[in-house]
XYZ file of N, CA and C in Angstrom:
303
model
N 82.425 66.199 74.152
C 83.762 66.002 73.582
C 84.608 65.043 74.423
N 85.244 64.153 73.822
C 85.996 63.053 74.374
C 87.380 63.870 74.932
N 87.539 63.103 76.303
C 88.809 63.561 77.031
C 89.727 62.374 76.556
N 89.522 61.478 75.790
C 90.417 60.365 75.575
C 91.852 60.715 74.831
N 91.541 61.875 74.030
C 92.784 62.308 73.407
C 93.879 63.024 74.380
N 93.323 63.312 75.614
C 94.318 63.855 76.499
C 95.327 62.733 77.150
N 94.946 61.486 77.052
C 95.592 60.432 77.833
C 97.043 60.406 77.139
N 97.252 60.635 75.839
C 98.396 60.652 75.305
C 99.242 61.825 75.769
N 98.767 62.990 75.753
C 99.354 64.156 76.238
C 99.804 63.759 77.810
N 98.889 63.213 78.646
C 99.352 62.992 79.945
C 100.391 62.009 80.005
N 100.357 60.887 79.137
C 101.580 60.086 79.114
C 102.890 60.792 79.083
N 103.096 61.767 78.098
C 104.310 62.381 77.865
C 104.626 63.492 78.762
N 103.560 64.204 79.443
C 103.808 65.420 80.097
C 103.269 65.368 81.655
N 102.347 64.650 81.894
C 101.633 64.641 83.207
C 101.177 63.190 83.547
N 102.244 62.349 83.956
C 101.891 60.960 84.412
C 100.844 60.928 85.505
N 100.863 61.897 86.294
C 99.920 61.731 87.471
C 98.498 61.888 87.022
N 98.235 62.688 85.936
C 97.008 62.929 85.345
C 96.538 61.665 84.736
N 97.492 60.987 84.086
C 97.140 59.516 83.383
C 96.629 58.809 84.488
N 97.516 58.635 85.588
C 97.182 57.731 86.656
C 95.842 58.106 87.336
N 95.512 59.432 87.364
C 94.338 59.749 88.061
C 93.113 59.411 87.306
N 93.255 59.310 85.985
C 92.101 59.123 84.973
C 92.017 57.541 85.003
N 92.902 56.619 84.766
C 93.001 55.138 84.595
C 93.417 54.408 85.631
N 94.084 55.091 86.870
C 94.471 54.166 87.895
C 95.527 53.141 87.525
N 96.396 53.486 86.521
C 97.364 52.583 86.011
C 98.462 53.342 85.377
N 99.650 52.772 85.406
C 100.880 53.333 84.867
C 100.585 53.043 83.120
N 101.125 54.222 82.513
C 100.984 53.946 81.035
C 101.865 52.772 80.477
N 102.888 52.403 81.202
C 103.612 51.171 80.647
C 102.867 50.007 80.941
N 102.266 49.954 82.024
C 101.325 48.721 82.418
C 100.128 48.521 81.345
N 99.587 49.845 81.155
C 98.509 49.900 80.225
C 98.944 49.185 78.798
N 100.030 49.693 78.437
C 100.651 49.136 76.961
C 100.748 47.565 77.131
N 101.192 47.154 78.272
C 101.511 45.736 78.387
C 100.129 44.982 78.457
N 99.115 45.337 79.100
C 97.989 44.915 79.026
C 97.242 44.955 77.643
N 97.422 46.061 77.004
C 96.908 46.153 75.684
C 97.653 44.996 74.693
N 98.911 44.810 74.817
C 99.550 44.029 73.936
C 99.193 42.494 74.224
N 98.804 42.260 75.583
C 98.235 40.710 75.932
C 96.905 40.581 75.432
N 96.021 41.716 75.462
C 94.519 41.230 75.171
C 94.235 41.686 73.517
N 95.009 42.284 72.804
C 94.676 42.957 71.558
C 94.199 41.821 70.585
N 94.820 40.569 70.604
C 94.454 39.431 69.754
C 93.423 38.710 70.190
N 92.631 38.982 71.412
C 91.557 38.196 71.905
C 90.286 38.115 70.917
N 89.688 36.835 70.757
C 88.663 36.730 69.920
C 87.349 37.742 70.004
N 87.202 38.244 71.162
C 86.174 39.140 71.427
C 86.273 40.520 70.559
N 87.413 40.625 70.196
C 87.769 41.789 69.204
C 87.764 41.552 67.951
N 87.371 40.313 67.484
C 87.294 39.899 66.099
C 85.859 40.203 65.716
N 85.679 41.091 64.937
C 84.136 41.522 64.376
C 84.158 41.368 63.054
N 83.077 40.510 62.711
C 82.713 40.212 61.341
C 81.457 41.047 60.933
N 81.003 41.872 61.588
C 79.827 42.645 61.500
C 80.182 43.952 60.678
N 79.178 44.633 60.005
C 79.482 45.695 59.413
C 79.623 47.023 60.444
N 79.391 46.773 61.664
C 79.513 47.781 62.691
C 80.755 47.674 63.250
N 81.796 48.670 63.242
C 82.970 48.395 63.710
C 82.984 48.660 65.140
N 83.904 47.928 65.850
C 84.199 48.052 67.307
C 85.009 49.391 67.644
N 85.104 49.821 68.611
C 85.866 50.954 68.938
C 87.319 50.134 68.981
N 88.446 50.957 68.853
C 89.942 50.318 68.992
C 89.914 49.778 70.423
N 90.598 48.608 70.542
C 90.702 47.901 71.813
C 91.465 48.854 72.868
N 92.375 49.917 72.440
C 93.043 50.805 73.469
C 91.908 51.705 73.939
N 91.040 52.056 73.181
C 89.976 52.945 73.636
C 88.956 52.042 74.631
N 88.592 50.873 74.109
C 87.779 50.093 75.093
C 88.432 49.674 76.383
N 89.801 49.410 76.313
C 90.703 49.474 77.697
C 90.570 50.537 78.378
N 90.758 51.920 77.800
C 90.936 53.129 78.644
C 89.474 53.287 79.356
N 88.387 53.058 78.548
C 87.099 53.227 78.982
C 86.811 52.267 80.199
N 87.147 51.159 80.024
C 87.154 50.055 81.187
C 87.856 50.521 82.330
N 89.133 50.866 82.219
C 89.852 51.050 83.325
C 89.363 52.478 84.038
N 88.903 53.304 83.365
C 88.245 54.699 83.795
C 87.000 54.093 84.506
N 86.084 53.301 83.995
C 85.009 52.894 84.641
C 85.275 52.140 85.998
N 86.219 51.291 86.074
C 86.440 50.488 87.083
C 87.298 51.139 88.364
N 88.075 52.162 87.766
C 88.791 52.805 88.702
C 88.156 54.009 89.329
N 86.836 54.233 89.239
C 86.357 55.303 89.767
C 84.720 54.776 90.708
N 84.568 55.557 91.363
C 83.061 55.212 92.246
C 82.249 56.311 92.433
N 80.888 55.802 93.029
C 79.953 56.886 93.093
C 79.275 57.306 91.751
N 78.990 58.631 91.697
C 78.460 59.102 90.466
C 79.467 59.196 89.243
N 80.564 59.242 89.417
C 81.660 59.336 88.373
C 81.644 58.156 87.580
N 81.278 56.927 88.025
C 81.314 55.651 87.489
C 80.057 55.314 86.797
N 79.141 56.124 86.862
C 78.049 55.793 86.062
C 78.181 55.686 84.713
N 77.489 54.814 83.854
C 77.708 54.673 82.573
C 77.571 56.033 81.799
N 76.711 56.904 82.227
C 76.478 58.268 81.528
C 77.704 58.967 81.697
N 78.327 58.926 82.888
C 79.484 59.844 83.141
C 80.817 59.434 82.393
N 80.966 58.197 82.359
C 82.061 57.355 81.555
C 81.937 57.710 80.106
N 80.496 57.791 79.584
C 80.283 58.071 78.297
C 80.853 59.556 77.973
N 80.230 60.306 78.807
C 80.514 61.723 78.682
C 82.079 62.009 78.606
N 82.710 61.325 79.539
C 84.307 61.571 79.707
C 84.954 60.987 78.237
N 84.321 59.800 77.659
C 84.999 59.170 76.606
C 84.389 59.930 75.174
N 83.248 60.543 75.382
C 82.633 61.067 74.275
C 81.914 60.060 73.520
N 81.387 59.029 74.088
C 80.563 57.829 73.410
C 79.241 57.754 74.086
N 78.477 56.845 73.506
C 77.052 56.661 74.031
C 77.173 55.744 75.187
N 75.966 55.740 76.061
C 75.946 54.894 77.241
C 75.933 53.368 76.836
N 75.344 53.253 75.645
C 75.298 51.701 75.250
C 76.745 51.269 74.836
N 77.571 52.194 74.154
C 79.082 51.798 74.141
C 79.772 51.370 75.370
N 79.510 52.158 76.337
C 80.226 51.930 77.590
C 79.683 50.632 78.247
N 78.387 50.324 78.093
C 77.659 49.125 78.699
C 78.254 47.988 77.856
N 78.459 48.030 76.550
C 78.753 46.966 75.744
C 80.201 46.604 75.753
N 81.103 47.664 75.950
C 82.512 47.204 76.018
C 83.149 46.731 77.460
N 82.208 47.130 78.374
C 82.746 46.706 79.855
C 82.698 45.095 79.992
N 81.670 44.320 79.579
C 81.728 42.964 79.660
C 82.729 42.183 78.702
N 82.913 42.796 77.655
C 83.915 42.296 76.636
C 85.225 42.314 77.313
N 85.421 43.584 77.774
C 86.882 43.794 78.468
C 87.124 42.931 79.658
N 86.048 42.758 80.373
C 86.175 41.874 81.722
C 86.422 40.515 81.309
N 85.634 40.100 80.298
C 85.963 38.598 79.859
C 87.286 38.397 79.081
N 87.758 39.529 78.446
C 89.154 39.388 77.899
C 90.294 39.349 79.046
N 90.174 40.128 80.117
C 90.993 40.192 81.120
C 90.887 39.055 81.884
N 89.824 38.432 82.121
C 89.673 37.196 82.749
C 90.385 35.964 82.252
N 90.231 35.971 80.840
C 90.874 34.986 80.122
C 92.250 34.914 80.116
N 93.155 35.789 80.246
C 94.297 36.024 80.582
C 95.137 35.170 81.603
């Protein structure tokens, strides 16, 4: 079961928990999201849809903001309710997008 849905609740009621999960303030998260959403890496002509950019950003920040066993793709995937492959795929896309800014 994904814990991503809790992030919105944390934004409104427990900012410290949002910070604990993503290591960033929700306002900054939204600013980054606004800056990267139009990047070409998120333009997909395939029949396989990508995860929403906001979800990919949350997964990336969770992954980069933790260390040890918690940052393994298996654990990130379990937290986000996605496969290990999706964690592995969205991480370099997000890194490339952020570095392009």
